[in-house]
Coordinates of C-alpha atoms in Angstrom, one line a residue:
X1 CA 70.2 166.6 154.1
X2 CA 70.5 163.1 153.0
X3 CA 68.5 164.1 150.2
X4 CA 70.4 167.1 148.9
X5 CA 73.7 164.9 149.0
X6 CA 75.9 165.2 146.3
X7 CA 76.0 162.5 144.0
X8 CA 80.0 161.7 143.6
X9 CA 80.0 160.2 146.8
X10 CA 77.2 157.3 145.7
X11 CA 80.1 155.3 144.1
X12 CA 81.1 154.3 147.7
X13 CA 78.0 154.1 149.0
X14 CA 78.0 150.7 148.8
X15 CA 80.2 149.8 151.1
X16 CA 79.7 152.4 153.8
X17 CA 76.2 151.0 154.3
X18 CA 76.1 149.2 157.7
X19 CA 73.3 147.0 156.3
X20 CA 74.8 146.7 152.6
X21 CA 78.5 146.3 153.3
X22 CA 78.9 142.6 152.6
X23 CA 75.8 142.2 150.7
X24 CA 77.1 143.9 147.7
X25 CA 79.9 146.6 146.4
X26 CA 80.3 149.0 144.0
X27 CA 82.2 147.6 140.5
X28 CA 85.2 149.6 141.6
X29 CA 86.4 148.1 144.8
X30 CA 88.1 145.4 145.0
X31 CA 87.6 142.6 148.0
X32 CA 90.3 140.9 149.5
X33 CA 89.3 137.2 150.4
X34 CA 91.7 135.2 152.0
X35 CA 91.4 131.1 152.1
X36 CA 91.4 129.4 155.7
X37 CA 93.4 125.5 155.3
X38 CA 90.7 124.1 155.7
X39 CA 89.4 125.9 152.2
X40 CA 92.3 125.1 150.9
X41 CA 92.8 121.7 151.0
X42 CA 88.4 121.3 150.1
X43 CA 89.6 123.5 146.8
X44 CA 92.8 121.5 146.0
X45 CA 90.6 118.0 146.1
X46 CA 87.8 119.9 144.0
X47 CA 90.6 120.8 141.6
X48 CA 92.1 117.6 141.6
X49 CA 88.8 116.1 140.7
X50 CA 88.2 118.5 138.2
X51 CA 91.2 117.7 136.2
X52 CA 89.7 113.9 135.7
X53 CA 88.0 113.3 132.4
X54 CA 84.3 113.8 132.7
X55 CA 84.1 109.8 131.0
X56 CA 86.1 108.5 134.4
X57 CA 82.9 108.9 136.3
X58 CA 80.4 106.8 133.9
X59 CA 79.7 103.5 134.7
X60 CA 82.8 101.3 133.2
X61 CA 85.0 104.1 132.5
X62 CA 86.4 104.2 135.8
X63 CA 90.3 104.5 136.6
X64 CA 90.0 100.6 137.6
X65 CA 88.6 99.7 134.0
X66 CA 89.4 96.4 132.9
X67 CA 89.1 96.0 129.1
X68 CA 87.1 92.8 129.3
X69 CA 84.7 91.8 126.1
X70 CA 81.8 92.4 127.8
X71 CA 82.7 95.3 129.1
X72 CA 84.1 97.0 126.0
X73 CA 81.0 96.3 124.0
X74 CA 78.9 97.7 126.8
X75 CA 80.9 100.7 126.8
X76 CA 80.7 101.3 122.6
X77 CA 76.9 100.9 123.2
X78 CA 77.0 103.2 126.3
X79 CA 78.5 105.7 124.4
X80 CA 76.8 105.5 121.2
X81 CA 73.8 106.7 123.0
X82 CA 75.4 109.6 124.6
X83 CA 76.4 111.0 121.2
X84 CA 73.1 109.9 119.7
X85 CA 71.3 111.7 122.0
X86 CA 73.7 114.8 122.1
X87 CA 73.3 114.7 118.2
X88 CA 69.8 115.3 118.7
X89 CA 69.4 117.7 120.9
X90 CA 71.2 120.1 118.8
X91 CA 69.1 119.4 115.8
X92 CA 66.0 120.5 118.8
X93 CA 67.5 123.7 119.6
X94 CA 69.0 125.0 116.3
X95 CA 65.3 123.4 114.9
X96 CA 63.4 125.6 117.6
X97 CA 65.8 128.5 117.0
X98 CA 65.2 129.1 113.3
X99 CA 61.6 127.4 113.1
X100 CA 58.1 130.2 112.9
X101 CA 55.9 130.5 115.6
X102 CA 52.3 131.2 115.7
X103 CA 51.2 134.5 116.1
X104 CA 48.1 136.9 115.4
X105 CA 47.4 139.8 113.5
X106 CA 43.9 141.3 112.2
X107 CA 42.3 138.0 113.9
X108 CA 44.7 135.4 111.5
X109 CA 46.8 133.2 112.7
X110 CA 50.3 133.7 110.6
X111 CA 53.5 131.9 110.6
X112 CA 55.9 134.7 111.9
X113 CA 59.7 134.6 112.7
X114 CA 61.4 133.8 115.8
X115 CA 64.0 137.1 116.9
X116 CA 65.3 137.5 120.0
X117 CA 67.4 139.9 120.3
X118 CA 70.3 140.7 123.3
X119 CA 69.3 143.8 125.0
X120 CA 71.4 146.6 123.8
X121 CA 72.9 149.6 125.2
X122 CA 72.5 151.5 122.2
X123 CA 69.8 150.6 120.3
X124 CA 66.0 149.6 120.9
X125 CA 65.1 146.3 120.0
X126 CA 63.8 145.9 116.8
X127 CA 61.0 143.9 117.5
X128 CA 59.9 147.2 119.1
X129 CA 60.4 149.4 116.4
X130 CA 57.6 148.1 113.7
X131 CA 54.3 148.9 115.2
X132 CA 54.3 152.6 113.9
X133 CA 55.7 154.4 111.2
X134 CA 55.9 158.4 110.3
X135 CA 52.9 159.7 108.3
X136 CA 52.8 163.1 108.4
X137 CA 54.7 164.0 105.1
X138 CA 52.2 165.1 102.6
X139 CA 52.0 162.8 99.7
X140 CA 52.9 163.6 96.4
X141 CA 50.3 164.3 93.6
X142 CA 47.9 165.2 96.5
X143 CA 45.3 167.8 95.4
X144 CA 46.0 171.5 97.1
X145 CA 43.2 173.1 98.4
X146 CA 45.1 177.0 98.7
X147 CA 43.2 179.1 96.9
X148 CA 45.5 182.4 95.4
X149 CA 47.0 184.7 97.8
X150 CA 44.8 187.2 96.5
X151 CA 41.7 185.2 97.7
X152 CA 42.6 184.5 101.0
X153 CA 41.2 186.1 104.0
X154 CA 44.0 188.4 104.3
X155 CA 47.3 188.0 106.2
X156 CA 48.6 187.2 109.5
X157 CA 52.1 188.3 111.1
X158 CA 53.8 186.6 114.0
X159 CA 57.1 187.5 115.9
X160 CA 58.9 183.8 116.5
X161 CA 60.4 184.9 120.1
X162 CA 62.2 182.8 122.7
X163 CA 65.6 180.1 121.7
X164 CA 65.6 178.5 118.4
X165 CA 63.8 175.4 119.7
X166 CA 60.1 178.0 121.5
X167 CA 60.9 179.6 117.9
X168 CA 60.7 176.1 115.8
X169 CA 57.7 175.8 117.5
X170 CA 56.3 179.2 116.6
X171 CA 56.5 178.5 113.5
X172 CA 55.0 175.4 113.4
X173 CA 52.0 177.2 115.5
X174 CA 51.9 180.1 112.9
X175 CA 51.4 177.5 109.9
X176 CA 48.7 175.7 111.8
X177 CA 46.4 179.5 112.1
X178 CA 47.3 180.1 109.0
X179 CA 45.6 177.3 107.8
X180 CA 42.4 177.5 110.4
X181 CA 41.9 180.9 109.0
X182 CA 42.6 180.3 105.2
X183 CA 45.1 183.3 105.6
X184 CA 48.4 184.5 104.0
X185 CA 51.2 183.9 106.6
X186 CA 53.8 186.1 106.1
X187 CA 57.6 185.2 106.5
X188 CA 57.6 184.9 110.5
X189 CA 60.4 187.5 112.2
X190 CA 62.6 185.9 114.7
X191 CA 62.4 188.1 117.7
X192 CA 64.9 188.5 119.5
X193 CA 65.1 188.6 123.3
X194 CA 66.5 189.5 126.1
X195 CA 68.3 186.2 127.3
X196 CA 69.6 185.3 123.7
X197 CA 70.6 188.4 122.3
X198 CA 70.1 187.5 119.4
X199 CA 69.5 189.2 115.6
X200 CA 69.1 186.0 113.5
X201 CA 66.1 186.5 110.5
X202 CA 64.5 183.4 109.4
X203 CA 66.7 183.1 106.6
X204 CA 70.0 183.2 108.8
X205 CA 68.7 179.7 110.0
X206 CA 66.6 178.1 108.0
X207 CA 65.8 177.2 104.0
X208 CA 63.6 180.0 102.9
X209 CA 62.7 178.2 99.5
X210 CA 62.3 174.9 100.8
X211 CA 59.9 176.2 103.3
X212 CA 57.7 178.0 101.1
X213 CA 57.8 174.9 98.3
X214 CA 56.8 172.3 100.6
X215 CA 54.1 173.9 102.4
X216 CA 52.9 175.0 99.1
X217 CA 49.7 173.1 98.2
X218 CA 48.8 173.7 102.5
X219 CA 49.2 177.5 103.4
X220 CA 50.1 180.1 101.1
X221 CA 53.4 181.8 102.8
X222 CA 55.0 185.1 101.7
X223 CA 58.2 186.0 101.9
X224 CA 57.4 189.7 103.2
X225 CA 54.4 192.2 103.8
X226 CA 52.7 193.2 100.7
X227 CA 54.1 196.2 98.6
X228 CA 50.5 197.9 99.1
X229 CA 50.7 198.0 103.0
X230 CA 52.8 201.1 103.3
X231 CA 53.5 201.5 106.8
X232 CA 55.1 198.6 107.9
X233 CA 56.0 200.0 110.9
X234 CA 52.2 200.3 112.1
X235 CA 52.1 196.0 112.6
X236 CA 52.9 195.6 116.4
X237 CA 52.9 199.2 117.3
X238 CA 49.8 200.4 116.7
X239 CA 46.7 198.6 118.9
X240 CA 44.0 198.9 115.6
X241 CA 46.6 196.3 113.8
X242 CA 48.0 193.8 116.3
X243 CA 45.6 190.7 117.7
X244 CA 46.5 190.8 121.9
X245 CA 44.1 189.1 123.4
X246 CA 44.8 185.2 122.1
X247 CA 44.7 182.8 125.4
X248 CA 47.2 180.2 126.1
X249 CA 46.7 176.7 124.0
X250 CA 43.3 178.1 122.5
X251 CA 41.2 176.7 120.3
X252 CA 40.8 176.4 116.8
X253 CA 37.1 178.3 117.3
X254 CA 38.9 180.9 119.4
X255 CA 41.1 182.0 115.7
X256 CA 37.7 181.5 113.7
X257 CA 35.1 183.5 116.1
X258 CA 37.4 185.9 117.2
X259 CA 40.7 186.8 114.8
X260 CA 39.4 185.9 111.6
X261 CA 36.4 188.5 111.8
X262 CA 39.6 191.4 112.4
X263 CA 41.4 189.9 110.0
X264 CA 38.9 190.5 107.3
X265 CA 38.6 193.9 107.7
X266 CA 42.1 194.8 108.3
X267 CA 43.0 192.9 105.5
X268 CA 46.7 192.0 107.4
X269 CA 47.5 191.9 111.5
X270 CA 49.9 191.0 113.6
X271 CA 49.2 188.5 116.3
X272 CA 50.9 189.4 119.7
X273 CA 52.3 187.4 121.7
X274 CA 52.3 184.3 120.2
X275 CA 53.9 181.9 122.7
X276 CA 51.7 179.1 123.2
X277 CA 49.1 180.3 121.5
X278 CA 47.1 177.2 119.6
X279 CA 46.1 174.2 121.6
X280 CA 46.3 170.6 121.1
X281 CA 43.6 168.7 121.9
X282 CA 40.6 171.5 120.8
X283 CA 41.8 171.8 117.2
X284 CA 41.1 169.2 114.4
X285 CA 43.7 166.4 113.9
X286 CA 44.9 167.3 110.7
X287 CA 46.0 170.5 112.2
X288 CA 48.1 168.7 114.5
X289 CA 49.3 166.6 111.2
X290 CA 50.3 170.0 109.8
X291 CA 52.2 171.1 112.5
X292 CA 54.1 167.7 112.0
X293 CA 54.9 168.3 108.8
X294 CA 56.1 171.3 109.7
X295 CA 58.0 170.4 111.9
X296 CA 59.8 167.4 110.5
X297 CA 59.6 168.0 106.7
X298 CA 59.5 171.5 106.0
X299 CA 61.4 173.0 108.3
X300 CA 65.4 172.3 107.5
X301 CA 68.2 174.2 108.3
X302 CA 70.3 176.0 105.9
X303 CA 73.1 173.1 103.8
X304 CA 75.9 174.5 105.6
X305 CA 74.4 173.9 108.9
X306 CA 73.7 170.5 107.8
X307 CA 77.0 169.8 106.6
X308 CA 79.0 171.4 109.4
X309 CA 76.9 169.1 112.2
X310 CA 77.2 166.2 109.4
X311 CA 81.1 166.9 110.4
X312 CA 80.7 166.9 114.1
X313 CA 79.1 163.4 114.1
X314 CA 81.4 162.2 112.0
X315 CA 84.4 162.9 114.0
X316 CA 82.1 161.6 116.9
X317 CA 81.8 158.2 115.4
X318 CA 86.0 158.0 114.3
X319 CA 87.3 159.3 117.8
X320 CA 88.9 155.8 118.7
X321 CA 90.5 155.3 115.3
X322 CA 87.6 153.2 114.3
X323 CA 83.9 153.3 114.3
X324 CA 82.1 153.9 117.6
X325 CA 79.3 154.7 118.9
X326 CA 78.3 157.8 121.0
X327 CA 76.2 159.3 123.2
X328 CA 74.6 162.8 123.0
X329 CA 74.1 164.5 126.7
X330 CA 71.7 167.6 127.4
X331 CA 73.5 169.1 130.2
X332 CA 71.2 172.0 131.7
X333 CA 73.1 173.0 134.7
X334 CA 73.6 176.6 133.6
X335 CA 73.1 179.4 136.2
X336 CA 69.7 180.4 135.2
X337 CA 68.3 176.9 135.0
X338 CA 69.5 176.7 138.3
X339 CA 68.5 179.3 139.9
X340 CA 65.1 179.4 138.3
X341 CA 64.7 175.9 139.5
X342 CA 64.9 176.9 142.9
X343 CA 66.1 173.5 144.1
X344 CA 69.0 173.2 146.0
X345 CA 72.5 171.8 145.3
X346 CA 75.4 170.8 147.0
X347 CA 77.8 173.8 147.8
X348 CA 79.7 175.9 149.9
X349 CA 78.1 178.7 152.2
X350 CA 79.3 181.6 149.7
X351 CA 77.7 180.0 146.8
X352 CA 74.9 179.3 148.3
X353 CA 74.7 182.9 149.0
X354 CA 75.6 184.6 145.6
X355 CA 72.7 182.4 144.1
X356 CA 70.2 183.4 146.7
X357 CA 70.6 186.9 145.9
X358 CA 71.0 185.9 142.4
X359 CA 67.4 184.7 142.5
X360 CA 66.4 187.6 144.8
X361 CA 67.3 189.8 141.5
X362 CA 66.0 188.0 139.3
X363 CA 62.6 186.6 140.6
X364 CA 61.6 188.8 143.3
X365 CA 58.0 187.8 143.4
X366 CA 58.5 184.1 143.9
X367 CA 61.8 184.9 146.4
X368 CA 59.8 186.6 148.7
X369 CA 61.8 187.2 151.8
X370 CA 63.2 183.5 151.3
X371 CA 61.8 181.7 154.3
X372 CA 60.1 179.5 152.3
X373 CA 62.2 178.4 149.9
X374 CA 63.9 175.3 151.6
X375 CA 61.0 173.3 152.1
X376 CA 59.9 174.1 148.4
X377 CA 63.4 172.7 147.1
X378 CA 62.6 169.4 149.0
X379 CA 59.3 169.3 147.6
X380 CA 60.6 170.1 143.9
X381 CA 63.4 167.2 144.1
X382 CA 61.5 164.2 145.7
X383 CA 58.7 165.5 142.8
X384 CA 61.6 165.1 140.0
X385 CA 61.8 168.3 138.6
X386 CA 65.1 169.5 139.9
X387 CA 67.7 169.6 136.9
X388 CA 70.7 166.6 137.3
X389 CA 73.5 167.6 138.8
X390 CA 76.7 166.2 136.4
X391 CA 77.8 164.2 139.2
X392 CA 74.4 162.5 139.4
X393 CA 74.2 161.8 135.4
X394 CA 77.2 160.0 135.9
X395 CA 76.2 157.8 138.7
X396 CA 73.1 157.1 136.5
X397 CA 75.3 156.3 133.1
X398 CA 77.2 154.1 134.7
X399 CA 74.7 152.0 136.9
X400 CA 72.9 151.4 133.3
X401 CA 75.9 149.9 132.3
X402 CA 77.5 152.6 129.8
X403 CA 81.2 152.1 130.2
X404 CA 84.0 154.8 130.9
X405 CA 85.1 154.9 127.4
X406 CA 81.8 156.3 125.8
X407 CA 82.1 158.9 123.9
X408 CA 79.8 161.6 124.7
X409 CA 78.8 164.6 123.1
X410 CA 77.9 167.7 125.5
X411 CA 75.4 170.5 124.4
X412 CA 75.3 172.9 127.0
X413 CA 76.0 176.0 128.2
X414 CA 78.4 177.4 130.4
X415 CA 77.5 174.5 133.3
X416 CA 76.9 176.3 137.1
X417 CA 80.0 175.8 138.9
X418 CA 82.5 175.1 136.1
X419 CA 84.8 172.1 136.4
X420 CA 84.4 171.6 139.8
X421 CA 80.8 170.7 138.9
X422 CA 81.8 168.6 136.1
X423 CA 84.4 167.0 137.6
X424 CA 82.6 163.8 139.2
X425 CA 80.9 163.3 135.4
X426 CA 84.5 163.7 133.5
X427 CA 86.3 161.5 136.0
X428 CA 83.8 158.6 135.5
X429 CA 83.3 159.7 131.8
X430 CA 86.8 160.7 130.2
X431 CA 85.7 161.3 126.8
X432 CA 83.5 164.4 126.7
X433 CA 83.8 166.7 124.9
X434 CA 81.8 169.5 122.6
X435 CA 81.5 171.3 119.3
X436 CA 84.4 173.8 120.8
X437 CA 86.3 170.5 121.3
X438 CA 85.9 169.0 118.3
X439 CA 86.5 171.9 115.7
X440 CA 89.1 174.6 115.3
X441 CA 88.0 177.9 115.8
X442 CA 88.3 178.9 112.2
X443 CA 85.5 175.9 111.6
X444 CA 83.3 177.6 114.4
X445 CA 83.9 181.1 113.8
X446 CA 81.2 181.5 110.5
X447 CA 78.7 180.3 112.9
X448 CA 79.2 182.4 116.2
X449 CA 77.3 185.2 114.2
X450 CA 74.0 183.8 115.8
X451 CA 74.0 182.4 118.5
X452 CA 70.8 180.3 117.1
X453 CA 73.6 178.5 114.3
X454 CA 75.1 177.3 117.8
X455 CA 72.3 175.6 119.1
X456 CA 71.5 174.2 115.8
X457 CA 74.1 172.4 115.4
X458 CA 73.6 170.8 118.7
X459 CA 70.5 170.5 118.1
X460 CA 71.6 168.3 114.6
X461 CA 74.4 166.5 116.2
X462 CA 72.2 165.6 119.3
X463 CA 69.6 164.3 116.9
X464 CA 71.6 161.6 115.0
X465 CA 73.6 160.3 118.1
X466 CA 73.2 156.6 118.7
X467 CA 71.8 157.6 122.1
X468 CA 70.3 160.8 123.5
X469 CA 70.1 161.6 127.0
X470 CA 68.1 164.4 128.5
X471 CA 68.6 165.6 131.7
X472 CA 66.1 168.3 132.6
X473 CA 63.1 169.2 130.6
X474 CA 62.5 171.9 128.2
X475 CA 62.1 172.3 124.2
X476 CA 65.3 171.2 123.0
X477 CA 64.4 167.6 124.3
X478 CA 61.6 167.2 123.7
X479 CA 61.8 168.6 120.2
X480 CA 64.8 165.8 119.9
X481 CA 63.1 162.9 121.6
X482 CA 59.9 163.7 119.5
X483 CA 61.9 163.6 116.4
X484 CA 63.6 160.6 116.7
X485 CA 60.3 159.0 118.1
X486 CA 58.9 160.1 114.4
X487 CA 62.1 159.0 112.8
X488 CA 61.7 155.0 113.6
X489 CA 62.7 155.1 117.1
X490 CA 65.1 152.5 116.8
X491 CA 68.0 154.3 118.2
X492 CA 67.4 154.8 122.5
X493 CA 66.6 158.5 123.5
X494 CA 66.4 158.1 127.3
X495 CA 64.3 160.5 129.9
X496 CA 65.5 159.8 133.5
X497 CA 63.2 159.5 136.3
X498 CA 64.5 162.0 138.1
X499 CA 61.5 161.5 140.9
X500 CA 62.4 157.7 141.7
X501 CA 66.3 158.7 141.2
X502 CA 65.5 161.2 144.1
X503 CA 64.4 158.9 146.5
X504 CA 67.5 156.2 145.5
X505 CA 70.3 158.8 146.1
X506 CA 68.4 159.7 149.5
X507 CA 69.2 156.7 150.7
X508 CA 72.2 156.2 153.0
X509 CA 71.3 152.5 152.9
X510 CA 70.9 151.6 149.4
X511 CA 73.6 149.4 148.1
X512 CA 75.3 149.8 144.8
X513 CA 73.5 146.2 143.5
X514 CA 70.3 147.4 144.5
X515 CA 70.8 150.8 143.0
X516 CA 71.7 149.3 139.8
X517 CA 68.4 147.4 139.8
X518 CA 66.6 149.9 140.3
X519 CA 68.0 152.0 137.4
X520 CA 67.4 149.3 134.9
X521 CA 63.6 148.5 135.7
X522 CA 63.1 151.9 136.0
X523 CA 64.1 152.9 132.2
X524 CA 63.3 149.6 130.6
X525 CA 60.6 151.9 129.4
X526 CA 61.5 155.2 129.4
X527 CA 64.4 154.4 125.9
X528 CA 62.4 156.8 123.5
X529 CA 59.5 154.3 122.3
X530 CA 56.1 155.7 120.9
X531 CA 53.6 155.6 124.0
X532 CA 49.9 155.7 123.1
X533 CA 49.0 157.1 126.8
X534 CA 51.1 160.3 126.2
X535 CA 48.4 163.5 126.3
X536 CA 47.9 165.8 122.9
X537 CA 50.0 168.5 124.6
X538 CA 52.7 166.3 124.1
X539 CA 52.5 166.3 120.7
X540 CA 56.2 167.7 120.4
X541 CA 57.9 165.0 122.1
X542 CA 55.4 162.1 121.3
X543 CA 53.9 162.6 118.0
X544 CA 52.2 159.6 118.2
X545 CA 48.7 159.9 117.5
X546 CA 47.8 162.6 115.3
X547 CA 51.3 162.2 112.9
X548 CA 52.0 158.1 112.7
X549 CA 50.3 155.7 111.8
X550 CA 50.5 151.5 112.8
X551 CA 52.5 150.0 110.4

């Protein structure tokens, strides 16, 4: 059980270890330490001593100094030296400070400045910021290789399902085949689904024009099915005009052997479904590019999304009166990520319940009869991929030395629990709050429409915070991570290792100290920085390889 503890009572921990108790204490309690006479008197002598003038211990500068000839000019010589040699040891250090060092680049050996830099809580350092730099945006006066939409190979129509983030990525996706093919894409349809609810078109969202104009000399994009192609409601319901066959993450051959051959004697299909449907490392790299470009050039949300989350982070940054800082937190501790997690969490017996038939409901084919379950929530959590309870972010904010006036920034849902749950992460972290919080309902009320304007505006707010924090995976960070990666990665995006943070708040005999350690080694590296090891399939949250280039 030790394992499933709940993390608002780690802030003690410290000092109900029997093995940590006087090694080391949590920041927030206070020792008493009284002083023995014998302590006493040893600290009054050191303090007596202390108050003497450093020069009353040097030779002839005693209190018994008699100001003799000799010694007087033995004592301006003396002392001449001492300020001599101070005098040049400064010039060393502010010498050795400013002066170039050698280093290396291509094989030559240049003349390059010293920085170091204090290690910041809200920023990367910037020596580690200038090894790569975004290349994905297509250059201007490049040649375009589209030929007219009337010489294409014909058309291609995708529905965009899932949240605004598995949609973004649709899109991107839809581009890519378009171009493998040499087809016509057609404005993709934003499908909506049963968990969102959803009726947002492309055009609710994002800029239609921009879109089409930047894309232009890559894919030739539509805005709807062509006027000769009558019966529009024939793409997706009839078998002879829809593509169903396309496996998961397949390869650009797949599209060319396969779709394209349909394609050109159909003249226009649909492709269904199209979650997933390209892969990453089986297609050529400037495929991948493309999708980049998509992704971080051409696809921009409409201006007064833009300007309503430009307003949110301003408001972010003036919350003290002054400028600040702040911190963006992915909270997913909603009751579907919960319960689809099948991890468990701290709770009473009834709740426990209600989300076991909850799950029962929803996923009978992995419930079973639910004997099973208990070891597989173990399993899950020492594996990391159990979402953070509030309580636990907290304890992790604060060991990394965030203090309790950051201002954080909340997207979320409605969080599992309500503010019981959030209490442990509001108590240690006073100033939360979220787009409901920081606007009047009249400001909110032209984007509650779509439920996708929501999101993007957390999704815009979360992406120009001076830190991100993710807590569980999933598109929306990874899309943000991957972004600000691309973007110059100089402002932190941090993943927690939620496997080693596990094993840490398992541990009835971890001290607070040690705990803090931990935290700190552990995401030295883990601040948002491009990583060359990260896999193709990554290519979302670490666009790395195929869209920047060393600078």
């Amino acid at each position: 059980m030790a394992e499933l503890r709940h993390s608002s009572s780690l802030g003690a921990r410290a000092s109900n270890s029997p093995m940590k108790r006087d090694e080391d204490a949590s920041p927030l309690i206070h020792e008493n330490v009284t002083d023995d006479d014998d302590h006493h008197h040893a600290r009054h002598h050191f303090t007596r001593d202390r108050d003497r003038p450093f020069w009353s211990n040097l030779p002839f500068f005693g209190d018994d100094l008699r100001f003799s000839p000799c010694n007087s000019r033995i004592s301006l010589i003396l002392l001449g030296i001492i300020v001599l040699a101070a005098l040049i040891s400064v010039f060393s250090i502010f010498h050795q400070l400013n002066a170039p060092y050698l280093c290396k680049k291509d094989g030559i050996v240049l003349h390059c400045p010293y920085v170091k830099e204090p290690a910041s809580l809200w920023e990367n350092p910037y020596s580690a910021t200038t090894s790569w730099k975004p290349c994905a945006e297509r250059r201007n006066g490049g040649i375009s290789d589209v030929p007219p939409e009337n010489e294409t190979t014909g058309y291609i129509f995708i529905h965009a399902e899932g949240g605004l983030n598995q949609q973004r990525i649709a899109i991107c996706n839809a581009v890519a085949v378009a171009k493998i093919m040499n087809a016509t894409l057609i404005l993709p349809v934003l499908k909506q689904d049963q968990i969102w609810k959803d009726q947002t078109k492309f055009e609710d969202i994002f800029d239609v024009d921009h879109f089409i104009d930047y894309l232009k000399d890559d894919v030739r994009i539509v805005r709807d099915i062509p006027e000769w192609f009558t019966d529009k409601s024939e793409l997706f319901s009839s078998i002879r005009r829809t593509v169903k066959n396309i496996p998961k993450y397949a390869p650009a051959q797949f599209y060319m052997d396969n779709v394209l051959p349909r394609i050109k004697e159909k003249k226009i299909m649909a492709l269904k479904p199209f979650v997933d449907r390209l892969g990453y490392d089986n297609v050529p790299p400037e495929i991948n590019r493309l999708r980049c470009r998509v992704n971080y050039h051409a696809l921009k949300f409409l201006p007064e999304i833009e300007q309503m989350a430009d307003l949110l982070v301003s408001r972010m940054r003036n919350r003290t009166g002054s400028s600040n800082p702040y911190m963006a937190l992915h909270l997913r501790f909603e009751k579907g990520m919960v319960g689809l997690s099948f991890c468990d969490f701290v709770g009473t017996r009834e709740e426990k319940a209600r989300m076991a038939e909850y799950r029962k409901k929803e996923w009978p084919r992995r419930y079973k009869n639910g004997s099973h379950l208990w070891q597989l929530a173990l399993q899950k959590r020492k594996e990391g991929r159990c979402p953070l309870e509030p309580g636990e972010v907290a304890v992790i904010l604060r060991a990394m030395g965030y203090p309790k006036e950051t201002q954080i920034y909340v997207a979320s849902g409605q969080v599992y629990g309500g503010q019981n749950r959030m209490a442990p992460l509001r108590n240690m972290f006073p100033n939360l709050v979220t787009k409901e919080e920081l606007t009047t309902k009249e400001e909110l009320d032209g984007f509650r429409k779509h439920v996708t304007s929501l999101a993007a505006l957390d999704f815009l707010v979360c992406l120009k915070s001076d830190v991100f924090v993710m807590t569980h995976g999933g598109n929306f960070a990874k899309l943000i991570i991957g972004a600000r990666r691309y973007m110059g990665h100089r402002q932190k995006s941090i993943k927690p290792d939620k496997g080693l943070m596990s094993k840490s708040f398992g541990d009835p005999y971890m001290g607070w100290a040690t705990f803090v350690e931990d935290v700190i080694v552990t995401h030295q590296t883990r601040t948002g920085l491009p990583e060359e090891t990260f896999p193709n399939y990554d290519l979302w949250e670490n666009p790395l390889t195929p869209c920047m280039c060393k600078a």
